[in-house]
Coordinates of C-alpha atoms in Angstrom, one line a residue:
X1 CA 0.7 -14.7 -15.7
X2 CA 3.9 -15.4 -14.1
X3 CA 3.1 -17.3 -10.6
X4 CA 6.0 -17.3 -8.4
X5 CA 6.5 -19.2 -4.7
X6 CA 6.7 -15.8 -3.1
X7 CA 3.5 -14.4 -4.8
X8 CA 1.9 -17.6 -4.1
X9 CA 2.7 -17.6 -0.4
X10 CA 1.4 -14.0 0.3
X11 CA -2.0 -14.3 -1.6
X12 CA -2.7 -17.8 0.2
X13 CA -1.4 -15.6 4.2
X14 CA -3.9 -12.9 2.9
X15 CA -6.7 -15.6 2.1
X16 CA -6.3 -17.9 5.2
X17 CA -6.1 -15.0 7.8
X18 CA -8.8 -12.9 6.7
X19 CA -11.2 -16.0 6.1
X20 CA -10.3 -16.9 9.9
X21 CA -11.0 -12.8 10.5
X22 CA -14.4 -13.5 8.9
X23 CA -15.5 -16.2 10.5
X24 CA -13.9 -15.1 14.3
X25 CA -14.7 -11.9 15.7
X26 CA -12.5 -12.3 18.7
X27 CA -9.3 -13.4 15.9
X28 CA -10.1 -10.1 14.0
X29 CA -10.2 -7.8 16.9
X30 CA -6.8 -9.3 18.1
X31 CA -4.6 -8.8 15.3
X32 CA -6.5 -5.8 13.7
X33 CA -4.6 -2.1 13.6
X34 CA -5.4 -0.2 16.8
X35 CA -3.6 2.7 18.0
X36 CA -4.5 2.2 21.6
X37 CA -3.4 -1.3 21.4
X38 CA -0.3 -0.7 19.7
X39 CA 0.6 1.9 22.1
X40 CA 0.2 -0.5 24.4
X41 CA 2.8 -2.4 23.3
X42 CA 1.0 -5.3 20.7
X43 CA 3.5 -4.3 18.3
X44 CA 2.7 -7.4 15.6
X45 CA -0.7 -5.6 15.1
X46 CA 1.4 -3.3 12.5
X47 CA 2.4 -6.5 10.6
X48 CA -0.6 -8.9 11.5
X49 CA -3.4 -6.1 10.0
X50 CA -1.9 -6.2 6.9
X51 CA -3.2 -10.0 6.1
X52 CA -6.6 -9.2 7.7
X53 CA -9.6 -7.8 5.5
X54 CA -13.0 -6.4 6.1
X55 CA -15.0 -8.8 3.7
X56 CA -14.5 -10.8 0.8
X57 CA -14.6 -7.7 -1.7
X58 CA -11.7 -5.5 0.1
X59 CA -9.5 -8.8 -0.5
X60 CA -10.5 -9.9 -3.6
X61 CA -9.4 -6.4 -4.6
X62 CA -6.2 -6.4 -2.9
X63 CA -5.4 -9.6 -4.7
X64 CA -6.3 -9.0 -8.0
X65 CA -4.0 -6.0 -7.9
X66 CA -1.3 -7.7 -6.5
X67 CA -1.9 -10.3 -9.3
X68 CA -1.5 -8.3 -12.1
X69 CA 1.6 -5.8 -10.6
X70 CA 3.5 -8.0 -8.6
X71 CA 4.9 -9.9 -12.1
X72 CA 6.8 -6.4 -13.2
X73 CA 8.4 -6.3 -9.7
X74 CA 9.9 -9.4 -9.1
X75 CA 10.2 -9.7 -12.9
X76 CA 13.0 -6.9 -13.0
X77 CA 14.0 -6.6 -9.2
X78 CA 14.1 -10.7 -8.4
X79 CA 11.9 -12.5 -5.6
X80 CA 13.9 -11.8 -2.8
X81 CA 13.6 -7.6 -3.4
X82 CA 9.9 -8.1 -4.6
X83 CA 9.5 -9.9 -1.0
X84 CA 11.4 -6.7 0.6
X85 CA 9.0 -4.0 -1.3
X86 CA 6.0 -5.8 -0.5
X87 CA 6.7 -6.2 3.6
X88 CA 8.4 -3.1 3.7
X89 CA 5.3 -1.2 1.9
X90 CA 2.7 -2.8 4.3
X91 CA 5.3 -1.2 7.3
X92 CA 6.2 1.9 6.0
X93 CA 2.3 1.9 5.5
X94 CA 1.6 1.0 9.7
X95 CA 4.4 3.3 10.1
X96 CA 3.4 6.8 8.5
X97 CA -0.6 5.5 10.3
X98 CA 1.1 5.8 13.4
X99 CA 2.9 9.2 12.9
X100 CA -0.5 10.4 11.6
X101 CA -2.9 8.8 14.0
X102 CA -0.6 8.2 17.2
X103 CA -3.6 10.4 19.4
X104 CA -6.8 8.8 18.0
X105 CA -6.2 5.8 20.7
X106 CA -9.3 4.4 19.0
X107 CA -8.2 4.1 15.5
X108 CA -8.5 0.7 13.4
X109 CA -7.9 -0.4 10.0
X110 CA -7.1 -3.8 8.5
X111 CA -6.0 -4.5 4.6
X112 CA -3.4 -5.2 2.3
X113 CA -3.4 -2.0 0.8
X114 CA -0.3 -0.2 2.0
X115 CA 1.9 -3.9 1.0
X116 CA 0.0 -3.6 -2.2
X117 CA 0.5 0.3 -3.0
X118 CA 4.0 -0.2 -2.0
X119 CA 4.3 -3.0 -5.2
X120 CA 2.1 -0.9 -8.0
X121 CA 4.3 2.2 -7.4
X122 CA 7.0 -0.2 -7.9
X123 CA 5.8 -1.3 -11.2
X124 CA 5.2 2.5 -11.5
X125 CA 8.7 2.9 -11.5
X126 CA 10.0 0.3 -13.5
X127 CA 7.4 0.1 -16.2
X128 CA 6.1 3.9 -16.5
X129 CA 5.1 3.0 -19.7
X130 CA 2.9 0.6 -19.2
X131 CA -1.2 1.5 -19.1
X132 CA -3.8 1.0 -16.0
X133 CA -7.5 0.5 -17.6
X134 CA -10.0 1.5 -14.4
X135 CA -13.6 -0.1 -14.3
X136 CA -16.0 1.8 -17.1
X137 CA -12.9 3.9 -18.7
X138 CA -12.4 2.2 -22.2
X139 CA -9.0 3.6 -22.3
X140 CA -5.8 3.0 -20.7
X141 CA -4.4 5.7 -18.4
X142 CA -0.3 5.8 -18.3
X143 CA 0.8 4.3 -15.0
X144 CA 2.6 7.5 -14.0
X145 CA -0.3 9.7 -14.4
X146 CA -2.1 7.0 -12.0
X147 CA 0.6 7.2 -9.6
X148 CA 0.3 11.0 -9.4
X149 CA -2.8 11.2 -9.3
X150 CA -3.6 8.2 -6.9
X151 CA -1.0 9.8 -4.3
X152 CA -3.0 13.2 -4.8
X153 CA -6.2 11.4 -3.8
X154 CA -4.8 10.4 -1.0
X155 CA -3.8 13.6 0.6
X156 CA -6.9 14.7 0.0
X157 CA -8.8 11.9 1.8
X158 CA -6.7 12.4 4.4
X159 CA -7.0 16.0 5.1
X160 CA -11.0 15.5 4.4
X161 CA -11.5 12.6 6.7
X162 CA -14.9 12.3 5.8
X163 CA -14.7 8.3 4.2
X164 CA -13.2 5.6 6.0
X165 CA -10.9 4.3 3.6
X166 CA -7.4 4.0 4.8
X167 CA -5.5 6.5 3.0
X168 CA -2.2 7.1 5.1
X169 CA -1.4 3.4 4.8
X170 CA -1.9 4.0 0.9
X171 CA 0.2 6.6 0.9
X172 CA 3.0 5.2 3.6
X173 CA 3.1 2.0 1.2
X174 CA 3.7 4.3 -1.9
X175 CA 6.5 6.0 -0.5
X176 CA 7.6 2.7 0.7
X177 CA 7.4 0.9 -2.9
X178 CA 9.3 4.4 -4.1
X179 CA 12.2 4.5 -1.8
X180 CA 13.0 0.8 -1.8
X181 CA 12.6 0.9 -5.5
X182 CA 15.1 2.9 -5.9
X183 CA 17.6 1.6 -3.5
X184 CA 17.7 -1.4 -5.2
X185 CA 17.4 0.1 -8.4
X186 CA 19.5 3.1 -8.2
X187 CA 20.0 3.5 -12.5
X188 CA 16.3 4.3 -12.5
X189 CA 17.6 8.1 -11.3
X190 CA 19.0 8.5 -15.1
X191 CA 17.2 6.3 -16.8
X192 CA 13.6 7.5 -15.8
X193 CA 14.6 10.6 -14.2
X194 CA 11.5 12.6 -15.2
X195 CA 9.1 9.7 -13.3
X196 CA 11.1 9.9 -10.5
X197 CA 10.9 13.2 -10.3
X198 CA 7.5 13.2 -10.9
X199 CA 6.6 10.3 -8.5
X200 CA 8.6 12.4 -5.7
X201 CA 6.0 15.5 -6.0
X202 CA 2.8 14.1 -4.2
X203 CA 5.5 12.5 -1.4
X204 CA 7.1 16.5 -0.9
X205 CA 3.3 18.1 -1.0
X206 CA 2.4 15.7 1.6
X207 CA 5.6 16.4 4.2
X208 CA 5.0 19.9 3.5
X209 CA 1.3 20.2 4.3
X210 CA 2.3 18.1 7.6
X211 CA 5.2 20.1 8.5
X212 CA 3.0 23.6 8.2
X213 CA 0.0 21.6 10.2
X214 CA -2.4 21.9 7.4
X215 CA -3.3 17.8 7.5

């Protein structure tokens, strides 16, 4: 594994902040996502949720998959555009929660997940070929049929509602890992032009059930 300063200082914010979530109520409740606070005008919660976690198995899971996918971003893209996808992700992730859940003043979520989303669709991008092996599946799936699928999942959850997993912020990550991707690595559009294409499918479904009211 190749450990870096950057990858090094976000897993240790991520550890530090949620253990002081854990143990104080009062800390959690503060910094957590809340529409009605944000509204209000506590801004940072959009940033500060993104480092908070709901128990030791939400950010051990976080983690690990920012342990084994952050590598293949900042391995091809540098530190400093790694650093960009992953804050960037975990905003565009606060972001598209917002647009989504701006009248549910009562809505909270904390996690990684969007910052962490954002950096596997990255990998998505730049490595298509490499294989994700999911718990009890012996073989590995290709990373863009994940992706796909993963993004698919996600307008589903959010049109069911019915869990209370946070998938806008997945999904607002995603699309940011995809756009800043490619801004900073505009060759990818010829030379993985089908995965680009493919990646973008899930994001149009998505604007299009919006824009006709069906989410």
């Amino acid at each position: 594994m190749d450990w870096n300063l950057f990858l090094l200082a976000i897993i240790a914010a991520n550890v530090l902040f949620s253990m002081k979530g854990f143990d104080d109520r009062a800390f959690f409740r503060k910094y957590e996502f809340h529409v009605g606070s944000i509204r209000s005008g506590e801004q940072i919660r959009m940033f500060s949720s993104g480092f908070l976690h709901v128990d030791i198995a939400h950010l051990a899971f976080n983690m690990l998959t920012l342990y084994f996918f952050a590598p293949v971003v900042f391995g091809n893209l540098g530190n400093f555009s790694f650093l960009l996808v992953y804050v960037g992700s975990l905003i565009f992730g606060s972001l598209l929660t917002m647009i989504f859940h701006k009248d549910d003043y009562s809505y909270r979520a904390v996690g990684a997940s969007g910052a962490v989303t954002g950096v596997l669709y990255s990998a998505i991008l730049l490595n298509p070929d490499m294989e994700i092996y999911m718990f009890f599946i012996p073989i590995g799936i290709p990373a863009y049929i994940f992706g796909i699928g993963y993004l698919l999942y996600s307008i589903y959850g959010m049109k069911a509602k019915n869990d209370n997993i946070g998938h806008t912020a997945h999904f607002g990550g995603a699309i940011g890992g995809y756009i800043i991707t490619l801004l900073k690595a505009p060759e990818l559009f010829t030379t993985n032009t089908i995965i680009v294409i493919l990646l973008a499918v899930p994001i149009a479904i998505l604007f299009f059930m919006a824009k006709s009211g069906k989410l």
